[in-house]
Coordinates of C-alpha atoms in Angstrom, one line a residue:
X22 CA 14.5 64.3 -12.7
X23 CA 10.6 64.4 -14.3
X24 CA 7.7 64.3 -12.9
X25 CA 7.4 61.0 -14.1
X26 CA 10.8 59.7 -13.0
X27 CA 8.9 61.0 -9.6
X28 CA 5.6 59.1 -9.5
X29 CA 7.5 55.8 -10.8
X30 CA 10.2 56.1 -8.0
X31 CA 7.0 56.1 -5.5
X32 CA 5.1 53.4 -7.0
X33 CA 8.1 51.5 -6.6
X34 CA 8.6 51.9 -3.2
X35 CA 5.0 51.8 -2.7
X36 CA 5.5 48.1 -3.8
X37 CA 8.4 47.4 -2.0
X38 CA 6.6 48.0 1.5
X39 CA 3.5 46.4 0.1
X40 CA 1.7 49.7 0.1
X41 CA -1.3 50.3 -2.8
X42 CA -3.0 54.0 -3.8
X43 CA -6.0 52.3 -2.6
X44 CA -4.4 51.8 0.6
X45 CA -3.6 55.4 1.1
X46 CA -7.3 56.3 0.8
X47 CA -8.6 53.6 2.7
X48 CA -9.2 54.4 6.5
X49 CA -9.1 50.8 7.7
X50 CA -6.7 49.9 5.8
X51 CA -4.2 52.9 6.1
X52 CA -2.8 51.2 9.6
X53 CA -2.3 47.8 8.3
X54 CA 1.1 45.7 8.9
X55 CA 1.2 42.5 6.6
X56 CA 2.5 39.8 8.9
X57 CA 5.9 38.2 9.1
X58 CA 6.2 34.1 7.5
X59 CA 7.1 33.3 11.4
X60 CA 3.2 34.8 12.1
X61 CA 1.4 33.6 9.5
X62 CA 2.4 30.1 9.8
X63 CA 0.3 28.8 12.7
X64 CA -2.7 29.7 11.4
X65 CA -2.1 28.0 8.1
X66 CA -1.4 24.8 9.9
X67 CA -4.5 25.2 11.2
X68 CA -6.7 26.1 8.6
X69 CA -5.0 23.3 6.7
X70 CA -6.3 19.4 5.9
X71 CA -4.9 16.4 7.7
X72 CA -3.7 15.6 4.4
X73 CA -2.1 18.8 3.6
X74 CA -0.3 19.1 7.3
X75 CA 1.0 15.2 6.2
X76 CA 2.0 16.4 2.7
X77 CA 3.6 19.7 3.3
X78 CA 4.9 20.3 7.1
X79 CA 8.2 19.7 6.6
X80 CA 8.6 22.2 3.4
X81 CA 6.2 24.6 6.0
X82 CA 9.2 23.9 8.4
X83 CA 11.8 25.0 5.9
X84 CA 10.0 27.8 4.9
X85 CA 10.0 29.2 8.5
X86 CA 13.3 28.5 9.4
X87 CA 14.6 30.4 6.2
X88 CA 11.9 33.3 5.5
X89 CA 10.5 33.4 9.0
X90 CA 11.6 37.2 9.9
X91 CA 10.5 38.3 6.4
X92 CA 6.9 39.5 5.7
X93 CA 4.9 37.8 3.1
X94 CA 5.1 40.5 0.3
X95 CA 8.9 40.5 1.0
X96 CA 9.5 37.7 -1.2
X97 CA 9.6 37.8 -5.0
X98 CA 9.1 35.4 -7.6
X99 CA 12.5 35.2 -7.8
X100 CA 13.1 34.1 -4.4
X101 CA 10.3 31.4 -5.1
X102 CA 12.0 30.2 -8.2
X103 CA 15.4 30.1 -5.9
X104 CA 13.9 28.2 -3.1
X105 CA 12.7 25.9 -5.6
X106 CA 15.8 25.3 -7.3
X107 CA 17.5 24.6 -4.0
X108 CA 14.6 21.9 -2.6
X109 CA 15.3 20.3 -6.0
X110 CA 19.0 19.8 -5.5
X111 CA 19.3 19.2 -2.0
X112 CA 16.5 16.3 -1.6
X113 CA 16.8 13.1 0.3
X114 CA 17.5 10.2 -2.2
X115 CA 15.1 7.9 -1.4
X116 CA 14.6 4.0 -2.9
X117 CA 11.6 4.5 -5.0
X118 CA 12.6 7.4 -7.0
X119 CA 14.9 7.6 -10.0
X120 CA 14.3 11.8 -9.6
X121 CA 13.6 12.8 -5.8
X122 CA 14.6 16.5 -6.6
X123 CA 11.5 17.1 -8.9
X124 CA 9.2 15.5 -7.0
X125 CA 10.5 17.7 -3.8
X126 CA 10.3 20.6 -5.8
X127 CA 6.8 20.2 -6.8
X128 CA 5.9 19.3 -2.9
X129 CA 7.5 22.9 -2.1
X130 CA 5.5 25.1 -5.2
X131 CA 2.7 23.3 -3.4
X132 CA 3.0 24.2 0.4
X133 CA 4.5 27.7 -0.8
X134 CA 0.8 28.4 -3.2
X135 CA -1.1 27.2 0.1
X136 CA 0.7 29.7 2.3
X137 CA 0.4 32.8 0.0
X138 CA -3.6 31.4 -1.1
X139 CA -4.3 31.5 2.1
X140 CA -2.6 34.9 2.9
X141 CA -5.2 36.3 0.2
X142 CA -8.1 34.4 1.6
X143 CA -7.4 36.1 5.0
X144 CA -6.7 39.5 3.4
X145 CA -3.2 39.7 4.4
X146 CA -2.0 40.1 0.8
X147 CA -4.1 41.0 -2.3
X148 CA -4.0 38.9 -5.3
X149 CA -1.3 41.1 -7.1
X150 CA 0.6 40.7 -4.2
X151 CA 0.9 37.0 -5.0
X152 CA 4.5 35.6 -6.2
X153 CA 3.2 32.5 -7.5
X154 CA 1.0 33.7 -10.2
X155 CA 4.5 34.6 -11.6
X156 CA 6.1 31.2 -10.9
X157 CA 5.8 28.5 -13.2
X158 CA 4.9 25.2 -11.7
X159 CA 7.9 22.6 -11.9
X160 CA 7.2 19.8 -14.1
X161 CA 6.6 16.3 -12.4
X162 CA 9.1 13.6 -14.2
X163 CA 8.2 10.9 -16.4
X164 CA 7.4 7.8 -14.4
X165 CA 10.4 4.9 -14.3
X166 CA 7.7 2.1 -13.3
X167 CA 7.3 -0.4 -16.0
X168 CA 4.8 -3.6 -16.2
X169 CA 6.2 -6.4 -14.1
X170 CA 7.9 -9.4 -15.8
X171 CA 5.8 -12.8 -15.1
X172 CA 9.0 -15.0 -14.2
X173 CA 10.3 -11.8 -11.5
X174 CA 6.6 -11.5 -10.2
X175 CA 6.2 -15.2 -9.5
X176 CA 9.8 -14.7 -7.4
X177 CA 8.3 -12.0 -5.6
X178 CA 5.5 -14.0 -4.9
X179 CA 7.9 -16.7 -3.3
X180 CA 9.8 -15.0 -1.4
X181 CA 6.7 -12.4 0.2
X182 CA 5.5 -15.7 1.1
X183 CA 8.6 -17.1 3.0
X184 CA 9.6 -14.1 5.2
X185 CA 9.6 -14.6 8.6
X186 CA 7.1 -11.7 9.7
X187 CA 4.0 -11.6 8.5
X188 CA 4.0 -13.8 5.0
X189 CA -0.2 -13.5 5.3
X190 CA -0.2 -10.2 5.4
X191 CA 2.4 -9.9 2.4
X192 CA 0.8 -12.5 0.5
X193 CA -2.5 -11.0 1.2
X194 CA -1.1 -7.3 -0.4
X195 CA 0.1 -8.7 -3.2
X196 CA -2.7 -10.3 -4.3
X197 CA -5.1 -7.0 -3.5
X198 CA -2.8 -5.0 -5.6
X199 CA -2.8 -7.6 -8.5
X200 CA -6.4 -7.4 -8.8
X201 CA -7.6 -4.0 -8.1
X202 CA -4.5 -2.6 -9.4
X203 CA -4.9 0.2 -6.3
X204 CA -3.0 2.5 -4.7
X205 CA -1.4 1.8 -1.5
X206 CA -3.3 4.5 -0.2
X207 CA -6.2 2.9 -0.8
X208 CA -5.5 0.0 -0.4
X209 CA -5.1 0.6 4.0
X210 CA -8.1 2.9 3.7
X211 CA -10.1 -0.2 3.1
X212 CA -12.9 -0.8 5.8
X213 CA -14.6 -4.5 6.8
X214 CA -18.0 -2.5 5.6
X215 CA -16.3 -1.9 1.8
X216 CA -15.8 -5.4 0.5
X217 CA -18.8 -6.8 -0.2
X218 CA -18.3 -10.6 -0.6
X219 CA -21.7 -11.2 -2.1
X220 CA -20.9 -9.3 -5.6
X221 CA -17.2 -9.6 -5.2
X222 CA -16.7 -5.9 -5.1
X223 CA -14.4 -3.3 -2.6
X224 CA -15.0 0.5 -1.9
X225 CA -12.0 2.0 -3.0
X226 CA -10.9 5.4 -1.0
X227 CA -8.3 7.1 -3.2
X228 CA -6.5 10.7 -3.4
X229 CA -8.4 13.7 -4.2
X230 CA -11.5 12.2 -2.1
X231 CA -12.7 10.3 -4.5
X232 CA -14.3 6.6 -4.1
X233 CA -15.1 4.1 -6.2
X234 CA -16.1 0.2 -6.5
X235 CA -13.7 -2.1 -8.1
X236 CA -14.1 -5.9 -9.0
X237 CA -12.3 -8.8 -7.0
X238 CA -12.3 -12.4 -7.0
X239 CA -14.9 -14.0 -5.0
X240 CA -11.9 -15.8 -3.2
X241 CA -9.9 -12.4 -2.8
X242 CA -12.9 -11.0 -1.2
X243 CA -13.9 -14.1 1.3
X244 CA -9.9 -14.0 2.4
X245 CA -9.8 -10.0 3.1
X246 CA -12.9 -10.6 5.3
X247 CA -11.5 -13.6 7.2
X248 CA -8.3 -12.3 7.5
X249 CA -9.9 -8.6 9.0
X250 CA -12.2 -11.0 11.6
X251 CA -9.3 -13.1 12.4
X252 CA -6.9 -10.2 13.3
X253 CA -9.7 -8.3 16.2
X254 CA -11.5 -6.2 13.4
X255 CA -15.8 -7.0 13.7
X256 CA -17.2 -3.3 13.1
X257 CA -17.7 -2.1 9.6
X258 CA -15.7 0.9 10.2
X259 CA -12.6 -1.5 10.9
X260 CA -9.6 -1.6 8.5
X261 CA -8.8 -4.8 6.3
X262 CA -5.1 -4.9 6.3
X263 CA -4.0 -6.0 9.6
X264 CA -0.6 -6.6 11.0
X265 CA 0.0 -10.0 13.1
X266 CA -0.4 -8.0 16.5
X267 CA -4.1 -7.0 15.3
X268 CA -3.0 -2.7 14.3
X269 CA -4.0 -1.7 11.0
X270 CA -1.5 -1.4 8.4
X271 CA 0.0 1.7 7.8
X272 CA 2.6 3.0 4.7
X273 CA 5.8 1.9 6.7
X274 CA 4.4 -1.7 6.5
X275 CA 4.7 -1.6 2.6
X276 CA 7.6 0.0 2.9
X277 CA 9.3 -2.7 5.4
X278 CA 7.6 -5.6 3.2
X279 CA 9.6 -4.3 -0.2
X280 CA 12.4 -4.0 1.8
X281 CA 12.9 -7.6 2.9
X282 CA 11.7 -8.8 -1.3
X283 CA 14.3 -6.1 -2.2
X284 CA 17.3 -8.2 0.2
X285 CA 16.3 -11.4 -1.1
X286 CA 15.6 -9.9 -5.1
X287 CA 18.1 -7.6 -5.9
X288 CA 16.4 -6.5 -8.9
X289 CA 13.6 -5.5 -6.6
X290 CA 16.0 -3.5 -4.9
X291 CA 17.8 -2.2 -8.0
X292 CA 14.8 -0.5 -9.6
X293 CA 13.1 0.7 -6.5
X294 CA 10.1 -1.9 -7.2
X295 CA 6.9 -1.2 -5.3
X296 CA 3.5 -2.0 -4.9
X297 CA 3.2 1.0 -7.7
X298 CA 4.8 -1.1 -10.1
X299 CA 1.9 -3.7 -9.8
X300 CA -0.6 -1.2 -10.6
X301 CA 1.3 -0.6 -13.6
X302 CA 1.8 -4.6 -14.4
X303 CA -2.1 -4.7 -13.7
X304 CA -3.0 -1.9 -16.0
X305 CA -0.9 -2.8 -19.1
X306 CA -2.1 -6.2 -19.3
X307 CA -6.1 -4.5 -18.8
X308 CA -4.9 -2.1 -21.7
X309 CA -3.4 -4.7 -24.3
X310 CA -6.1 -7.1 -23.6
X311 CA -8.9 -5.1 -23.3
X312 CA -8.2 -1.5 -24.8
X313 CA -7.4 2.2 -23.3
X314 CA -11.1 2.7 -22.1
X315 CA -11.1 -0.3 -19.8
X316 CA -7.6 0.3 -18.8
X317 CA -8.4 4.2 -17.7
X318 CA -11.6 2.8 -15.8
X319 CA -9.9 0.0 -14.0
X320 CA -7.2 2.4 -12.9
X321 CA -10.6 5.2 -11.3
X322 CA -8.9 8.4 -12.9
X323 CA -11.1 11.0 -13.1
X324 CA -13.6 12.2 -15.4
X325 CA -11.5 15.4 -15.5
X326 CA -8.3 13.4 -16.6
X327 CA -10.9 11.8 -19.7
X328 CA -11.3 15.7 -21.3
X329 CA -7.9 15.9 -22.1
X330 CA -8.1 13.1 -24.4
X331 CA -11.1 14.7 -26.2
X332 CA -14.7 15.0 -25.3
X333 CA -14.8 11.3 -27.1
X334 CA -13.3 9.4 -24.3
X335 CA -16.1 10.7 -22.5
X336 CA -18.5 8.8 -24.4
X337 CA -16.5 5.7 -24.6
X338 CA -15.8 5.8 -21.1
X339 CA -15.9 1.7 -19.8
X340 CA -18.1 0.8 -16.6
X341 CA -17.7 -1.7 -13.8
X342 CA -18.9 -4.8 -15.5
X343 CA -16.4 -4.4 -18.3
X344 CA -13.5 -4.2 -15.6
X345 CA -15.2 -7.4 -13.4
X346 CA -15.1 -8.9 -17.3
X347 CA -11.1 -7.6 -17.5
X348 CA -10.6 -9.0 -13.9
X349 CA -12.2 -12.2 -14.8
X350 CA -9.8 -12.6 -17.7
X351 CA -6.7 -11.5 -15.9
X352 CA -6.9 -14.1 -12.6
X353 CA -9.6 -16.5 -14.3
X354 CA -11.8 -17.2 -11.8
X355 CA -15.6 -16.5 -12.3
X356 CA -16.9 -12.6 -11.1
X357 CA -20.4 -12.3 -10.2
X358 CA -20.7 -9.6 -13.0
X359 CA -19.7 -11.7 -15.8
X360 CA -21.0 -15.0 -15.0
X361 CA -24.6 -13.8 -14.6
X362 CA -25.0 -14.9 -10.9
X363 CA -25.1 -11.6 -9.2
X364 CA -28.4 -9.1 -9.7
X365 CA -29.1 -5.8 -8.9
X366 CA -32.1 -4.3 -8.5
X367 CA -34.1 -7.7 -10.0
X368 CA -31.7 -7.4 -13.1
X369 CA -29.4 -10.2 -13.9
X370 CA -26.2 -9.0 -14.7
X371 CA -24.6 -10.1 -18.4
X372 CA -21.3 -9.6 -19.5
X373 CA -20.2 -6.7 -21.4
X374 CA -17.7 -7.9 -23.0
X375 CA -16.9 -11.3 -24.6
X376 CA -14.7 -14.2 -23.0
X377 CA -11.1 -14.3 -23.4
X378 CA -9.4 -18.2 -24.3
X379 CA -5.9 -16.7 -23.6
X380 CA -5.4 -16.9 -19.9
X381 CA -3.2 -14.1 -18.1
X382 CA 0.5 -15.5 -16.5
X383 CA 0.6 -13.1 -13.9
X384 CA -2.6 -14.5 -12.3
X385 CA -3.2 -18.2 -13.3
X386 CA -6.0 -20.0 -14.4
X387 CA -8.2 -22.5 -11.8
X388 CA -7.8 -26.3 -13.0
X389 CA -10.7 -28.5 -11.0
X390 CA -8.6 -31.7 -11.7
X391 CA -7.4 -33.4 -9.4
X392 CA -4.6 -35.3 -10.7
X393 CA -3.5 -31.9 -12.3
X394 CA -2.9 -30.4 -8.6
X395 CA -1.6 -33.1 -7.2
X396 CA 1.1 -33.4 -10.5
X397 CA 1.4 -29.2 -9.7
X398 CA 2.2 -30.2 -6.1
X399 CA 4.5 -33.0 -6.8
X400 CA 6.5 -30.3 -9.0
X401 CA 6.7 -27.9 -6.0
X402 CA 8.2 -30.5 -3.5
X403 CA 11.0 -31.7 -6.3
X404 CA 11.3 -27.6 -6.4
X405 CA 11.4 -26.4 -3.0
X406 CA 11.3 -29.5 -0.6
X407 CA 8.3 -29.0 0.8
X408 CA 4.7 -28.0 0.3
X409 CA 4.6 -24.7 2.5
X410 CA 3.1 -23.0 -1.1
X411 CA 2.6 -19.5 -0.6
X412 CA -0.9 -18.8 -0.7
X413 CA -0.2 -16.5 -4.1
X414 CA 1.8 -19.3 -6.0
X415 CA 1.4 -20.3 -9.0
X416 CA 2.8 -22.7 -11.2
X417 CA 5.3 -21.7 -14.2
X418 CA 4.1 -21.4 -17.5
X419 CA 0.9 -19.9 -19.5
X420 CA -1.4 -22.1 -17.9
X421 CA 0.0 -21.9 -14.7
X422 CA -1.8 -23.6 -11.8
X423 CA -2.6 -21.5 -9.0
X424 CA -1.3 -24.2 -6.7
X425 CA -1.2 -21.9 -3.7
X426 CA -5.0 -21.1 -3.6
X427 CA -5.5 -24.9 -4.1
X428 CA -3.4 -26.2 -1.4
X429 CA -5.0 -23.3 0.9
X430 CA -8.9 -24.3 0.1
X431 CA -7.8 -28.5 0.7
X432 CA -6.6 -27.7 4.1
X433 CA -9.6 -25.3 5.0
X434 CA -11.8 -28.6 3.5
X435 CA -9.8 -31.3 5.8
X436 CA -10.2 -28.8 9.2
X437 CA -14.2 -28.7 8.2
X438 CA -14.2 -32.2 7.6
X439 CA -15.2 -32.0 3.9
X440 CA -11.9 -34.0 2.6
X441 CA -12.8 -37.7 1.6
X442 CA -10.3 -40.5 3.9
X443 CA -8.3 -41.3 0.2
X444 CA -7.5 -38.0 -0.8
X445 CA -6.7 -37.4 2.7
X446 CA -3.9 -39.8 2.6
X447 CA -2.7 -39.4 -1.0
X448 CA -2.0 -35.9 0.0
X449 CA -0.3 -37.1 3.3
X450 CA 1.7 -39.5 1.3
X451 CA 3.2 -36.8 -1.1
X452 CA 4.1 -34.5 2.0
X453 CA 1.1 -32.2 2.8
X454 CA 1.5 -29.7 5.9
X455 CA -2.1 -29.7 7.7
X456 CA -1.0 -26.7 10.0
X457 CA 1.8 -24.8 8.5
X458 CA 2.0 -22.3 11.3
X459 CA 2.6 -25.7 14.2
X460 CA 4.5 -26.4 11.8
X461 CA 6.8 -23.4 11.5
X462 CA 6.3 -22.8 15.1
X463 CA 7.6 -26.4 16.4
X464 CA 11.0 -25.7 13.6
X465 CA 12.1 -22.4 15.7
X466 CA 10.9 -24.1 19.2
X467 CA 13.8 -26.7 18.2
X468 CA 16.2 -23.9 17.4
X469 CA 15.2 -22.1 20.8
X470 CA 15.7 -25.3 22.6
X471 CA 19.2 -26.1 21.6
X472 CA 20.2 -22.1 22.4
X473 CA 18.9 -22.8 25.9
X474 CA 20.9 -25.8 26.2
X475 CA 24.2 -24.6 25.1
X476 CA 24.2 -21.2 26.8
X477 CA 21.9 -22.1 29.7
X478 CA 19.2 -18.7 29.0
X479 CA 16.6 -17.8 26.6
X480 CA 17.9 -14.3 27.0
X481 CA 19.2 -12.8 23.2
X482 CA 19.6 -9.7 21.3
X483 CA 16.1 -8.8 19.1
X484 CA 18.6 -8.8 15.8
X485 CA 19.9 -12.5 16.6
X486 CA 20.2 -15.1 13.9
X487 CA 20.7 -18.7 14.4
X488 CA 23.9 -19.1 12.5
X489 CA 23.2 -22.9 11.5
X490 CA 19.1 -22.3 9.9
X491 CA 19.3 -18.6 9.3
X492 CA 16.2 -18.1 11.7
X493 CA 15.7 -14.8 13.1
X494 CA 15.6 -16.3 16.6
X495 CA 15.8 -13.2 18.6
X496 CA 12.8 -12.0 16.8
X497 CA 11.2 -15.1 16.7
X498 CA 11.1 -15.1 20.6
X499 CA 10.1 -11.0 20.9
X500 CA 7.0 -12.1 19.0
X501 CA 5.9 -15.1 21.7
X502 CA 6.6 -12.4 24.2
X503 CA 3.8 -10.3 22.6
X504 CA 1.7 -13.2 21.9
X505 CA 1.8 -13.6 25.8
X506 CA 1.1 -10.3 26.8
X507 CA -2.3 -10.7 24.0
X508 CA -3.1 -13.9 26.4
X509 CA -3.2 -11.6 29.2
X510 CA -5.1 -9.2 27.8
X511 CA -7.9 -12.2 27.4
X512 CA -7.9 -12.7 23.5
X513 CA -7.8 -16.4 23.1
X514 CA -8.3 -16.7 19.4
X515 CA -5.3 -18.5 18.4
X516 CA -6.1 -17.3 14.5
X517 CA -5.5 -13.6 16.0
X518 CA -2.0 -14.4 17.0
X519 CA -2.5 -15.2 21.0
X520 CA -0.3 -17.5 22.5
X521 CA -2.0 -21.5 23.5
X522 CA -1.4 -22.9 26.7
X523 CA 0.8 -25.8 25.2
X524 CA 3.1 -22.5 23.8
X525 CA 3.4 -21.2 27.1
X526 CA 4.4 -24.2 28.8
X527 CA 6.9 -25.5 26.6
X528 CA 8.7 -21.8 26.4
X529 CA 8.5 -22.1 30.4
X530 CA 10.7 -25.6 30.4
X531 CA 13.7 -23.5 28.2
X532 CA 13.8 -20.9 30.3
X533 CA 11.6 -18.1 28.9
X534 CA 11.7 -14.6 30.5
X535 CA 8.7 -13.6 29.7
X536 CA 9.0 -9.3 31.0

């Protein structure tokens, strides 16, 4: 054997025990032992983001469980590129992706270049040392989410506004996502301080730490801030999205809200439809209405994302009053930007962009008539039987009446006392619902009633349904427990969910338990 056969033999093993030339000359470094994956883990957990503990501890989990006895210049790129392959085919199938595997793969090369980065930023390993400058990234699959069909998103609509739980809160999503075509993520990040209801604007906090203001409706900005106060929130620093009970939303909420469109829309459930898919329904219609540049600002990518269309898109890049203008278009109702009525800084803002006559379907146009609503609502009772509109409704057709919103703002008018004595009854004579929620309320009390009197208790499972209405009794009477214990607590405003005295005392006559 040569000399040289010699010295490469060495080197080789020199690399197998993670062992430079430098190393042997090195004092302090001569004594080294490079830590085991079982070692090294708790202090990347620690040095690591909320975000990134959120993103990547379970693959950190996995990681430890299968490398944890090796030391981090034990494994190859090789080993990478295995580990990899194996995330990919043994991922959870989950509803909202056609591809799970490549997304969990990608998740994995993430967590695993965190670890071994972080080895090198705490001199454990050198950057040589590194397997995943040898690893190719694995490539994130082409998106399966596709612009939302009018006649399926005016179902969805429907139906978010008829289930049982919390049909404010769904309606109230729905409409957010329409119109600022955001992320969920950003979506619950919203604060009481970000939505300014004076210029019709929110503060947007999306991935990657960035934060932007978008455009809303004047009316989609006065109902996020009632809705806030009315559910306990009063400090700026106060979430938006609240459930029923008054606790910020969260992403299971979302999740549990597509779940019960998806049992009654079986398309919804078939192709895994989400409050992603809006943002891509939002975005197409911006782009075929309004062009690429508009599109790519009302979406807030980055500037970074622009360069790789050329240093053009740059330069062509749209601002915010060309996406209130795109807003204004879509939903049809006036935006501060466009109409000239908001100012900043002593200048009166103009619109960027001209007018559009065609009118959006996904978000209907406002009609001030009178006789045309009351025609709109006389359609929805032949329809549906009643006129409990969702809030979001609105009617079929190009010009579609957004009979929802109106039927919302003449009951807010008739509790302020701002509804004239004949349109007061014309609406009474064609079935109007002053208090939907008595309404509702007094329904289920009837069911509850009769249940008592055939079986003699109030006592049920949580999962019972009345078998002759379909109401979700047992839940139905969980949720005037919790609006009980809220009366204890002292929180009296009815709005917020708390239980009225009149409640209490006609649960008490069926029998209620209320512990």
């Amino acid at each position: 054997m040569s000399s040289r056969d010699d010295v490469g033999m060495v080197l080789e093993l020199m690399e197998r025990v993670g062992v430079s030339t430098q190393d042997l000359v090195d004092d302090d470094r001569s004594s080294r032992v490079i830590p085991t994956f079982a070692e090294v883990m708790p202090a990347v957990r620690q040095a690591a983001s909320e975000a990134h503990l959120t993103a990547y501890r379970s693959y950190w989990n996995r990681v430890q469980a299968m490398w944890g006895e090796l030391r981090l210049h034990e494994v190859s790129p090789n080993q990478v590129r295995e580990l990899l392959a194996h995330t990919q085919t043994t991922a959870q199938v989950r509803r909202t992706s056609s591809d799970p595997g490549a997304s969990a793969a990608i998740n994995m090369f993430g967590a695993l270049r965190f670890v071994f980065n972080y080895a090198v930023g705490a001199t454990h390993l050198r950057g040589e040392q590194n397997p995943m400058n040898h690893v190719t990234k694995p490539r994130k699959p082409e998106p399966d989410r596709y612009a939302i069909r009018p006649e399926l998103w005016e179902r969805i609509q429907h139906v978010a506004g008829e289930m049982g739980y919390d049909p404010d809160l769904y309606q109230l999503i729905l409409r957010l996502a329409l119109e600022s075509a955001a992320r969920s993520g950003g979506m619950i990040s919203i604060r009481l301080g970000d939505v300014d209801e004076k210029q019709a604007v929110v503060l947007l906090r999306e991935k990657g730490g960035t934060q932007r203001w978008q455009p809303v409706t004047p009316t989609l900005a006065r109902w996020m801030v009632r809705h806030a106060r009315e559910r306990g929130a009063s400090d700026p620093d106060d979430f938006v999205l609240r459930r029923f009970t008054g606790l910020p939303v969260s992403y299971r909420d979302f999740a549990s809200m597509w779940q019960g469109i998806g049992k009654q829309v079986p398309v919804v459930a078939k192709l895994g439809i989400t409050n992603h898919w809006i943002r891509h329904t939002t975005l197409t219609w911006v782009e075929r209405n309004f062009g690429l540049s508009v599109a790519r600002a009302y979406a807030g990518h980055s500037t970074r994302a622009l360069y790789r269309e050329g240093i053009t898109a740059n330069y062509t890049k749209a601002d915010i009053w060309e996406i209130a203008a795109a807003l204004e278009a879509l939903t049809g109702e006036d935006h501060p930007f466009v109409s000239g009525s908001a100012a900043a800084g002593g200048i009166v803002l103009t619109p960027m962009l001209p007018r559009r006559n065609g009118r959006s379907t996904l978000a209907s146009t406002v009609t001030n008539g009178w006789p045309h609503a009351i025609a709109a609502a006389r359609q929805y009772i032949a329809a549906h039987g009643d006129l409990r509109v969702p809030r979001t409704y609105a009617s079929p057709g190009p010009e579609g009446f957004r009979l929802g919103e109106w039927v919302f703002n003449r009951r807010s008018d008739y509790r302020a006392g701002e509804l004239l004595p004949d349109r007061i009854a014309e609406l009474e004579s064609i079935g109007m619902i002053w208090h939907p929620r008595k309404v509702a309320w007094a329904k289920r009390y009837e069911v509850a009633e009769r249940y008592f009197r055939d079986r003699g208790t109030l006592k049920m499972s949580r999962s019972y349904v009345d078998p002759m209405t379909g109401i979700k009794l047992g839940l139905w009477v969980f949720h005037q427990r919790h609006r009980y214990r809220r009366h204890l607590r002292g929180e009296v405003s009815p709005s917020s969910g708390v239980i009225t005295m009149e409640e209490i005392e006609l649960l008490n006559q069926i029998g209620m338990v209320w512990r």
